Amino acid sequence: MASLQEAAARVLATADPRAKAEAARRLAADWRDGQVRPGTPLPDLGRPARPAKPLLVPPRGVPRRRISREPGGRIALLHAIAHIELNAVDLAADLIARFGKEAFPEPFFGDWLQVLEEEGKHFLLLDARLTELGAAYGDLPAHDGLWQAAEATSSDLLARLAVVPLVLEARGLDVTPAMIQRLEAVGDSASVAVLQVIYHEEIGHVTIGRRWFAWAAAERGLDPWQAWPDLVRGHFKGVLKPPFNHDARAKAGLPRSGYEAIAG
């Protein structure tokens, strides 16, 4: 029977974006069908395979995203989100392959494979919408900030969980409603529908991150919310910026006192 960690590494090694997203979804289906089982972690993974485009630039080099009835700004917005979702596929696959131990509770793997599957779905939805607008993923530059966060937490599962789902994905909960409103204002109901799917499922991803962060902290005898600020400050170069979507964060189980205490 195939090793789950090796199968997740094959997702990382897939360069074509659509093929990567489809491979992520197939792996989740294989898990549900009992075709893969946890094996040995693979801690020495390198960078994931990526296509030649998009060109990776500093964050300031990414095109600005003014939303109007003209497609250019909407394409830039959706392209940026598609890049985030493709990174999220790799982040979930890397977490499973790098950190997953056979001794972990089986729901750990089921939860992160759900995240992997849904991130793949999100990329494919955005990719299809870009095609409808006459564009394609790779047409515009993108930045590498998300994978830098993966590299900064590559040796510590607790740090990975503290930063990726509880800081970066939680930030998506803060900004997505405003994006939806801007798209609604210009009548782009098709893009709104895609972002609504993503927003709803990302609340679930942050919930999963919170659940397993608390578990991993308890395994080390730590209080998760006392440990969280030091983990974020030690492994995340950015700043938590208000305003926060307190309702969505509460649905995901994030304590307001925790993230407000480390906001910049």
PDB file of C-alpha atoms in Angstrom:
ATOM      1  CA  MET A   1       0.000   0.000   0.000  1.00  0.00           C
ATOM      2  CA  ALA A   2       1.299   3.454  -0.887  1.00  0.00           C
ATOM      3  CA  SER A   3       2.724   5.751   1.784  1.00  0.00           C
ATOM      4  CA  LEU A   4       0.653   8.861   2.392  1.00  0.00           C
ATOM      5  CA  GLN A   5       3.796  10.922   2.887  1.00  0.00           C
ATOM      6  CA  GLU A   6       5.293   9.758  -0.399  1.00  0.00           C
ATOM      7  CA  ALA A   7       2.025  10.479  -2.195  1.00  0.00           C
ATOM      8  CA  ALA A   8       1.934  13.991  -0.704  1.00  0.00           C
ATOM      9  CA  ALA A   9       5.531  14.498  -1.845  1.00  0.00           C
ATOM     10  CA  ARG A  10       4.442  13.617  -5.374  1.00  0.00           C
ATOM     11  CA  VAL A  11       1.878  16.424  -5.203  1.00  0.00           C
ATOM     12  CA  LEU A  12       4.721  18.770  -4.270  1.00  0.00           C
ATOM     13  CA  ALA A  13       6.805  17.448  -7.166  1.00  0.00           C
ATOM     14  CA  THR A  14       4.067  18.197  -9.729  1.00  0.00           C
ATOM     15  CA  ALA A  15       4.889  21.432 -11.567  1.00  0.00           C
ATOM     16  CA  ASP A  16       1.811  21.991 -13.716  1.00  0.00           C
ATOM     17  CA  PRO A  17      -0.683  23.956 -11.573  1.00  0.00           C
ATOM     18  CA  ARG A  18      -3.843  22.209 -12.744  1.00  0.00           C
ATOM     19  CA  ALA A  19      -2.198  18.793 -12.494  1.00  0.00           C
ATOM     20  CA  LYS A  20      -1.006  19.642  -8.971  1.00  0.00           C
ATOM     21  CA  ALA A  21      -4.514  20.662  -7.909  1.00  0.00           C
ATOM     22  CA  GLU A  22      -6.033  17.527  -9.429  1.00  0.00           C
ATOM     23  CA  ALA A  23      -3.362  15.352  -7.790  1.00  0.00           C
ATOM     24  CA  ALA A  24      -4.245  16.914  -4.433  1.00  0.00           C
ATOM     25  CA  ARG A  25      -7.898  16.031  -4.899  1.00  0.00           C
ATOM     26  CA  ARG A  26      -7.080  12.474  -6.011  1.00  0.00           C
ATOM     27  CA  LEU A  27      -4.904  11.916  -2.956  1.00  0.00           C
ATOM     28  CA  ALA A  28      -7.761  12.882  -0.633  1.00  0.00           C
ATOM     29  CA  ALA A  29     -10.043  10.472  -2.512  1.00  0.00           C
ATOM     30  CA  ASP A  30      -7.418   7.710  -2.250  1.00  0.00           C
ATOM     31  CA  TRP A  31      -7.259   8.276   1.513  1.00  0.00           C
ATOM     32  CA  ARG A  32     -11.023   7.910   1.849  1.00  0.00           C
ATOM     33  CA  ASP A  33     -10.869   4.733  -0.259  1.00  0.00           C
ATOM     34  CA  GLY A  34      -8.118   3.244   1.923  1.00  0.00           C
ATOM     35  CA  GLN A  35      -5.555   3.282  -0.886  1.00  0.00           C
ATOM     36  CA  VAL A  36      -2.881   5.117   1.140  1.00  0.00           C
ATOM     37  CA  ARG A  37      -1.790   4.860   4.762  1.00  0.00           C
ATOM     38  CA  PRO A  38       0.544   6.927   6.951  1.00  0.00           C
ATOM     39  CA  GLY A  39       4.202   6.002   6.777  1.00  0.00           C
ATOM     40  CA  THR A  40       7.488   7.709   7.552  1.00  0.00           C
ATOM     41  CA  PRO A  41       7.793  11.514   7.560  1.00  0.00           C
ATOM     42  CA  LEU A  42       9.952  13.114   4.871  1.00  0.00           C
ATOM     43  CA  PRO A  43      11.658  16.036   6.670  1.00  0.00           C
ATOM     44  CA  ASP A  44      14.167  16.838   3.904  1.00  0.00           C
ATOM     45  CA  LEU A  45      11.729  18.061   1.272  1.00  0.00           C
ATOM     46  CA  GLY A  46      12.897  20.910  -0.921  1.00  0.00           C
ATOM     47  CA  ARG A  47      10.891  23.606  -2.627  1.00  0.00           C
ATOM     48  CA  PRO A  48       7.797  22.423  -4.482  1.00  0.00           C
ATOM     49  CA  ALA A  49       7.893  22.139  -8.248  1.00  0.00           C
ATOM     50  CA  ARG A  50       6.404  25.170  -9.975  1.00  0.00           C
ATOM     51  CA  PRO A  51       5.753  26.225 -13.568  1.00  0.00           C
ATOM     52  CA  ALA A  52       8.001  28.721 -15.356  1.00  0.00           C
ATOM     53  CA  LYS A  53       5.281  31.353 -14.889  1.00  0.00           C
ATOM     54  CA  PRO A  54       4.244  33.364 -12.958  1.00  0.00           C
ATOM     55  CA  LEU A  55       7.406  35.367 -12.463  1.00  0.00           C
ATOM     56  CA  LEU A  56       8.067  35.699  -8.719  1.00  0.00           C
ATOM     57  CA  VAL A  57       8.770  39.267  -7.602  1.00  0.00           C
ATOM     58  CA  PRO A  58       8.807  41.197  -4.300  1.00  0.00           C
ATOM     59  CA  PRO A  59       5.285  41.950  -2.988  1.00  0.00           C
ATOM     60  CA  ARG A  60       5.470  45.543  -4.263  1.00  0.00           C
ATOM     61  CA  GLY A  61       6.002  44.222  -7.781  1.00  0.00           C
ATOM     62  CA  VAL A  62       2.610  42.486  -7.916  1.00  0.00           C
ATOM     63  CA  PRO A  63       0.067  44.454 -10.005  1.00  0.00           C
ATOM     64  CA  ARG A  64      -2.372  46.604  -8.079  1.00  0.00           C
ATOM     65  CA  ARG A  65      -5.951  45.383  -8.030  1.00  0.00           C
ATOM     66  CA  ARG A  66      -8.400  48.207  -8.640  1.00  0.00           C
ATOM     67  CA  ILE A  67     -11.788  46.610  -9.219  1.00  0.00           C
ATOM     68  CA  SER A  68     -14.008  47.980 -11.979  1.00  0.00           C
ATOM     69  CA  ARG A  69     -16.295  46.749 -14.736  1.00  0.00           C
ATOM     70  CA  GLU A  70     -13.217  46.488 -16.947  1.00  0.00           C
ATOM     71  CA  PRO A  71     -11.700  43.025 -16.489  1.00  0.00           C
ATOM     72  CA  GLY A  72      -8.082  44.023 -15.807  1.00  0.00           C
ATOM     73  CA  GLY A  73      -8.404  44.727 -12.097  1.00  0.00           C
ATOM     74  CA  ARG A  74     -10.591  41.699 -11.493  1.00  0.00           C
ATOM     75  CA  ILE A  75      -8.117  39.500 -13.338  1.00  0.00           C
ATOM     76  CA  ALA A  76      -5.283  40.831 -11.184  1.00  0.00           C
ATOM     77  CA  LEU A  77      -7.275  40.134  -8.007  1.00  0.00           C
ATOM     78  CA  LEU A  78      -8.277  36.625  -9.016  1.00  0.00           C
ATOM     79  CA  HIS A  79      -4.756  35.847 -10.239  1.00  0.00           C
ATOM     80  CA  ALA A  80      -3.319  36.866  -6.866  1.00  0.00           C
ATOM     81  CA  ILE A  81      -5.837  34.691  -5.032  1.00  0.00           C
ATOM     82  CA  ALA A  82      -5.171  31.755  -7.386  1.00  0.00           C
ATOM     83  CA  HIS A  83      -1.478  32.043  -6.536  1.00  0.00           C
ATOM     84  CA  ILE A  84      -2.315  31.960  -2.831  1.00  0.00           C
ATOM     85  CA  GLU A  85      -4.475  28.872  -3.305  1.00  0.00           C
ATOM     86  CA  LEU A  86      -1.784  27.046  -5.282  1.00  0.00           C
ATOM     87  CA  ASN A  87       0.664  27.812  -2.484  1.00  0.00           C
ATOM     88  CA  ALA A  88      -1.926  26.507  -0.043  1.00  0.00           C
ATOM     89  CA  VAL A  89      -1.997  23.183  -1.911  1.00  0.00           C
ATOM     90  CA  ASP A  90       1.754  22.904  -1.445  1.00  0.00           C
ATOM     91  CA  LEU A  91       1.582  23.995   2.192  1.00  0.00           C
ATOM     92  CA  ALA A  92      -0.954  21.281   3.026  1.00  0.00           C
ATOM     93  CA  ALA A  93       0.968  18.628   1.095  1.00  0.00           C
ATOM     94  CA  ASP A  94       4.219  19.686   2.766  1.00  0.00           C
ATOM     95  CA  LEU A  95       2.669  19.516   6.241  1.00  0.00           C
ATOM     96  CA  ILE A  96       1.428  15.971   5.615  1.00  0.00           C
ATOM     97  CA  ALA A  97       4.673  14.755   4.049  1.00  0.00           C
ATOM     98  CA  ARG A  98       7.110  16.569   6.341  1.00  0.00           C
ATOM     99  CA  PHE A  99       5.473  16.265   9.741  1.00  0.00           C
ATOM    100  CA  GLY A 100       2.916  13.442   9.579  1.00  0.00           C
ATOM    101  CA  LYS A 101       3.903  10.524  11.807  1.00  0.00           C
ATOM    102  CA  GLU A 102       2.238   7.133  11.793  1.00  0.00           C
ATOM    103  CA  ALA A 103       1.640   7.514  15.544  1.00  0.00           C
ATOM    104  CA  PHE A 104      -0.452  10.664  15.038  1.00  0.00           C
ATOM    105  CA  PRO A 105      -4.228  10.341  15.468  1.00  0.00           C
ATOM    106  CA  GLU A 106      -5.860   9.296  12.211  1.00  0.00           C
ATOM    107  CA  PRO A 107      -8.146  12.385  12.196  1.00  0.00           C
ATOM    108  CA  PHE A 108      -4.991  14.506  11.851  1.00  0.00           C
ATOM    109  CA  PHE A 109      -4.438  13.097   8.381  1.00  0.00           C
ATOM    110  CA  GLY A 110      -8.110  13.191   7.446  1.00  0.00           C
ATOM    111  CA  ASP A 111      -8.363  16.855   8.394  1.00  0.00           C
ATOM    112  CA  TRP A 112      -5.277  17.958   6.486  1.00  0.00           C
ATOM    113  CA  LEU A 113      -6.239  15.920   3.449  1.00  0.00           C
ATOM    114  CA  GLN A 114      -9.590  17.724   3.501  1.00  0.00           C
ATOM    115  CA  VAL A 115      -7.651  21.008   3.489  1.00  0.00           C
ATOM    116  CA  LEU A 116      -5.455  19.735   0.653  1.00  0.00           C
ATOM    117  CA  GLU A 117      -8.472  18.687  -1.410  1.00  0.00           C
ATOM    118  CA  GLU A 118     -10.321  21.953  -0.893  1.00  0.00           C
ATOM    119  CA  GLU A 119      -7.285  24.112  -1.690  1.00  0.00           C
ATOM    120  CA  GLY A 120      -6.969  22.213  -4.950  1.00  0.00           C
ATOM    121  CA  LYS A 121     -10.648  22.841  -5.655  1.00  0.00           C
ATOM    122  CA  HIS A 122     -10.197  26.559  -4.907  1.00  0.00           C
ATOM    123  CA  PHE A 123      -7.347  26.863  -7.388  1.00  0.00           C
ATOM    124  CA  LEU A 124      -9.327  25.103 -10.097  1.00  0.00           C
ATOM    125  CA  LEU A 125     -12.366  27.347  -9.536  1.00  0.00           C
ATOM    126  CA  LEU A 126     -10.200  30.460  -9.827  1.00  0.00           C
ATOM    127  CA  ASP A 127      -8.331  29.090 -12.827  1.00  0.00           C
ATOM    128  CA  ALA A 128     -11.636  28.446 -14.596  1.00  0.00           C
ATOM    129  CA  ARG A 129     -12.873  31.941 -13.774  1.00  0.00           C
ATOM    130  CA  LEU A 130      -9.662  33.483 -15.123  1.00  0.00           C
ATOM    131  CA  THR A 131     -10.212  31.552 -18.344  1.00  0.00           C
ATOM    132  CA  GLU A 132     -13.736  32.969 -18.588  1.00  0.00           C
ATOM    133  CA  LEU A 133     -12.244  36.453 -18.280  1.00  0.00           C
ATOM    134  CA  GLY A 134      -9.746  35.773 -21.076  1.00  0.00           C
ATOM    135  CA  ALA A 135      -6.734  35.258 -18.822  1.00  0.00           C
ATOM    136  CA  ALA A 136      -4.722  32.412 -17.307  1.00  0.00           C
ATOM    137  CA  TYR A 137      -2.732  31.697 -14.190  1.00  0.00           C
ATOM    138  CA  GLY A 138       0.852  32.746 -14.891  1.00  0.00           C
ATOM    139  CA  ASP A 139      -0.066  35.805 -16.960  1.00  0.00           C
ATOM    140  CA  LEU A 140       0.896  38.192 -14.129  1.00  0.00           C
ATOM    141  CA  PRO A 141       3.755  38.316 -11.625  1.00  0.00           C
ATOM    142  CA  ALA A 142       3.261  36.932  -8.116  1.00  0.00           C
ATOM    143  CA  HIS A 143       5.223  36.937  -4.874  1.00  0.00           C
ATOM    144  CA  ASP A 144       6.757  34.150  -2.803  1.00  0.00           C
ATOM    145  CA  GLY A 145       5.790  35.245   0.710  1.00  0.00           C
ATOM    146  CA  LEU A 146       3.685  32.218   1.555  1.00  0.00           C
ATOM    147  CA  TRP A 147       6.392  29.713   0.764  1.00  0.00           C
ATOM    148  CA  GLN A 148       8.886  31.768   2.766  1.00  0.00           C
ATOM    149  CA  ALA A 149       6.604  31.174   5.755  1.00  0.00           C
ATOM    150  CA  ALA A 150       6.809  27.441   5.046  1.00  0.00           C
ATOM    151  CA  GLU A 151      10.586  27.568   4.999  1.00  0.00           C
ATOM    152  CA  ALA A 152      10.673  29.527   8.255  1.00  0.00           C
ATOM    153  CA  THR A 153       8.624  26.789   9.974  1.00  0.00           C
ATOM    154  CA  SER A 154      10.104  23.744   8.238  1.00  0.00           C
ATOM    155  CA  SER A 155      11.596  22.225  11.399  1.00  0.00           C
ATOM    156  CA  ASP A 156       8.701  22.624  13.829  1.00  0.00           C
ATOM    157  CA  LEU A 157       5.108  21.430  13.419  1.00  0.00           C
ATOM    158  CA  LEU A 158       3.890  23.674  16.245  1.00  0.00           C
ATOM    159  CA  ALA A 159       5.403  26.742  14.585  1.00  0.00           C
ATOM    160  CA  ARG A 160       3.936  25.742  11.207  1.00  0.00           C
ATOM    161  CA  LEU A 161       0.470  25.481  12.731  1.00  0.00           C
ATOM    162  CA  ALA A 162       0.900  28.727  14.647  1.00  0.00           C
ATOM    163  CA  VAL A 163       1.787  30.692  11.510  1.00  0.00           C
ATOM    164  CA  VAL A 164       0.162  29.170   8.425  1.00  0.00           C
ATOM    165  CA  PRO A 165      -3.447  28.487   9.426  1.00  0.00           C
ATOM    166  CA  LEU A 166      -3.674  30.794  12.450  1.00  0.00           C
ATOM    167  CA  VAL A 167      -1.995  33.862  10.932  1.00  0.00           C
ATOM    168  CA  LEU A 168      -1.932  33.596   7.137  1.00  0.00           C
ATOM    169  CA  GLU A 169      -5.205  31.756   6.507  1.00  0.00           C
ATOM    170  CA  ALA A 170      -6.943  33.716   9.247  1.00  0.00           C
ATOM    171  CA  ARG A 171      -5.915  36.877   7.419  1.00  0.00           C
ATOM    172  CA  GLY A 172      -7.907  35.630   4.452  1.00  0.00           C
ATOM    173  CA  LEU A 173     -11.001  35.656   6.647  1.00  0.00           C
ATOM    174  CA  ASP A 174     -10.382  39.340   7.338  1.00  0.00           C
ATOM    175  CA  VAL A 175      -9.975  40.513   3.745  1.00  0.00           C
ATOM    176  CA  THR A 176     -12.255  38.280   1.676  1.00  0.00           C
ATOM    177  CA  PRO A 177     -15.604  39.890   2.611  1.00  0.00           C
ATOM    178  CA  ALA A 178     -14.372  43.266   1.315  1.00  0.00           C
ATOM    179  CA  MET A 179     -13.248  41.636  -1.930  1.00  0.00           C
ATOM    180  CA  ILE A 180     -16.685  40.087  -2.324  1.00  0.00           C
ATOM    181  CA  GLN A 181     -18.345  43.467  -1.777  1.00  0.00           C
ATOM    182  CA  ARG A 182     -16.120  45.114  -4.386  1.00  0.00           C
ATOM    183  CA  LEU A 183     -16.940  42.423  -6.932  1.00  0.00           C
ATOM    184  CA  GLU A 184     -20.650  42.664  -6.144  1.00  0.00           C
ATOM    185  CA  ALA A 185     -20.468  46.427  -6.723  1.00  0.00           C
ATOM    186  CA  VAL A 186     -19.305  45.884 -10.323  1.00  0.00           C
ATOM    187  CA  GLY A 187     -21.781  43.081 -11.012  1.00  0.00           C
ATOM    188  CA  ASP A 188     -19.300  40.194 -11.183  1.00  0.00           C
ATOM    189  CA  SER A 189     -21.565  37.535  -9.692  1.00  0.00           C
ATOM    190  CA  ALA A 190     -19.488  34.648 -11.093  1.00  0.00           C
ATOM    191  CA  SER A 191     -16.358  35.752  -9.238  1.00  0.00           C
ATOM    192  CA  VAL A 192     -18.419  36.456  -6.115  1.00  0.00           C
ATOM    193  CA  ALA A 193     -19.692  32.869  -6.165  1.00  0.00           C
ATOM    194  CA  VAL A 194     -16.124  31.529  -6.286  1.00  0.00           C
ATOM    195  CA  LEU A 195     -14.943  33.697  -3.406  1.00  0.00           C
ATOM    196  CA  GLN A 196     -17.956  32.769  -1.295  1.00  0.00           C
ATOM    197  CA  VAL A 197     -17.046  29.080  -1.625  1.00  0.00           C
ATOM    198  CA  ILE A 198     -13.454  29.829  -0.677  1.00  0.00           C
ATOM    199  CA  TYR A 199     -14.432  32.031   2.269  1.00  0.00           C
ATOM    200  CA  HIS A 200     -16.775  29.434   3.754  1.00  0.00           C
ATOM    201  CA  GLU A 201     -14.253  26.616   3.443  1.00  0.00           C
ATOM    202  CA  GLU A 202     -11.348  28.693   4.734  1.00  0.00           C
ATOM    203  CA  ILE A 203     -13.203  29.141   8.034  1.00  0.00           C
ATOM    204  CA  GLY A 204     -13.060  25.360   8.231  1.00  0.00           C
ATOM    205  CA  HIS A 205      -9.341  25.352   7.467  1.00  0.00           C
ATOM    206  CA  VAL A 206      -8.603  27.806  10.267  1.00  0.00           C
ATOM    207  CA  THR A 207     -10.750  25.650  12.564  1.00  0.00           C
ATOM    208  CA  ILE A 208      -8.634  22.613  11.634  1.00  0.00           C
ATOM    209  CA  GLY A 209      -5.451  24.599  12.215  1.00  0.00           C
ATOM    210  CA  ARG A 210      -6.662  25.737  15.635  1.00  0.00           C
ATOM    211  CA  ARG A 211      -7.674  22.190  16.602  1.00  0.00           C
ATOM    212  CA  TRP A 212      -4.309  20.643  15.757  1.00  0.00           C
ATOM    213  CA  PHE A 213      -2.312  23.577  17.093  1.00  0.00           C
ATOM    214  CA  ALA A 214      -3.988  23.037  20.475  1.00  0.00           C
ATOM    215  CA  TRP A 215      -3.285  19.299  20.223  1.00  0.00           C
ATOM    216  CA  ALA A 216       0.385  19.766  19.312  1.00  0.00           C
ATOM    217  CA  ALA A 217       0.838  22.294  22.122  1.00  0.00           C
ATOM    218  CA  ALA A 218      -0.726  19.902  24.643  1.00  0.00           C
ATOM    219  CA  GLU A 219       1.628  17.147  23.445  1.00  0.00           C
ATOM    220  CA  ARG A 220       4.480  19.411  24.598  1.00  0.00           C
ATOM    221  CA  GLY A 221       2.782  20.364  27.833  1.00  0.00           C
ATOM    222  CA  LEU A 222       2.126  23.929  26.663  1.00  0.00           C
ATOM    223  CA  ASP A 223      -0.870  26.199  26.878  1.00  0.00           C
ATOM    224  CA  PRO A 224      -1.519  26.930  23.177  1.00  0.00           C
ATOM    225  CA  TRP A 225      -2.516  30.576  23.551  1.00  0.00           C
ATOM    226  CA  GLN A 226       0.333  31.383  25.899  1.00  0.00           C
ATOM    227  CA  ALA A 227       2.786  29.780  23.457  1.00  0.00           C
ATOM    228  CA  TRP A 228       1.285  31.328  20.329  1.00  0.00           C
ATOM    229  CA  PRO A 229       2.702  34.887  20.587  1.00  0.00           C
ATOM    230  CA  ASP A 230       6.299  33.709  20.942  1.00  0.00           C
ATOM    231  CA  LEU A 231       5.898  31.232  18.084  1.00  0.00           C
ATOM    232  CA  VAL A 232       4.506  33.935  15.803  1.00  0.00           C
ATOM    233  CA  ARG A 233       7.171  36.478  16.744  1.00  0.00           C
ATOM    234  CA  GLY A 234       9.888  33.872  16.261  1.00  0.00           C
ATOM    235  CA  HIS A 235       8.746  32.526  12.892  1.00  0.00           C
ATOM    236  CA  PHE A 236       6.733  35.236  11.152  1.00  0.00           C
ATOM    237  CA  LYS A 237       8.306  38.391   9.764  1.00  0.00           C
ATOM    238  CA  GLY A 238       5.064  40.201   9.013  1.00  0.00           C
ATOM    239  CA  VAL A 239       2.607  41.998  11.251  1.00  0.00           C
ATOM    240  CA  LEU A 240      -0.963  41.071  12.182  1.00  0.00           C
ATOM    241  CA  LYS A 241      -2.971  44.011  10.923  1.00  0.00           C
ATOM    242  CA  PRO A 242      -6.471  45.013  11.987  1.00  0.00           C
ATOM    243  CA  PRO A 243      -9.287  45.329  11.169  1.00  0.00           C
ATOM    244  CA  PHE A 244     -10.130  41.753  12.048  1.00  0.00           C
ATOM    245  CA  ASN A 245     -13.186  39.761  11.046  1.00  0.00           C
ATOM    246  CA  HIS A 246     -14.091  38.867  14.606  1.00  0.00           C
ATOM    247  CA  ASP A 247     -17.201  36.901  13.621  1.00  0.00           C
ATOM    248  CA  ALA A 248     -15.381  34.573  11.219  1.00  0.00           C
ATOM    249  CA  ARG A 249     -12.433  34.181  13.588  1.00  0.00           C
ATOM    250  CA  ALA A 250     -14.838  33.288  16.395  1.00  0.00           C
ATOM    251  CA  LYS A 251     -16.472  30.649  14.183  1.00  0.00           C
ATOM    252  CA  ALA A 252     -13.001  29.142  13.712  1.00  0.00           C
ATOM    253  CA  GLY A 253     -12.409  29.174  17.469  1.00  0.00           C
ATOM    254  CA  LEU A 254      -9.668  31.803  17.567  1.00  0.00           C
ATOM    255  CA  PRO A 255      -9.606  33.705  20.870  1.00  0.00           C
ATOM    256  CA  ARG A 256      -9.882  37.451  20.314  1.00  0.00           C
ATOM    257  CA  SER A 257      -7.547  38.182  23.212  1.00  0.00           C
ATOM    258  CA  GLY A 258      -4.882  36.031  21.542  1.00  0.00           C
ATOM    259  CA  TYR A 259      -4.665  37.685  18.135  1.00  0.00           C
ATOM    260  CA  GLU A 260      -5.313  41.201  19.390  1.00  0.00           C
ATOM    261  CA  ALA A 261      -2.426  40.828  21.842  1.00  0.00           C
ATOM    262  CA  ILE A 262       0.070  40.302  19.008  1.00  0.00           C
ATOM    263  CA  ALA A 263      -1.430  42.692  16.468  1.00  0.00           C
ATOM    264  CA  GLY A 264       0.880  45.397  15.138  1.00  0.00           C
TER     265      GLY A 264
END
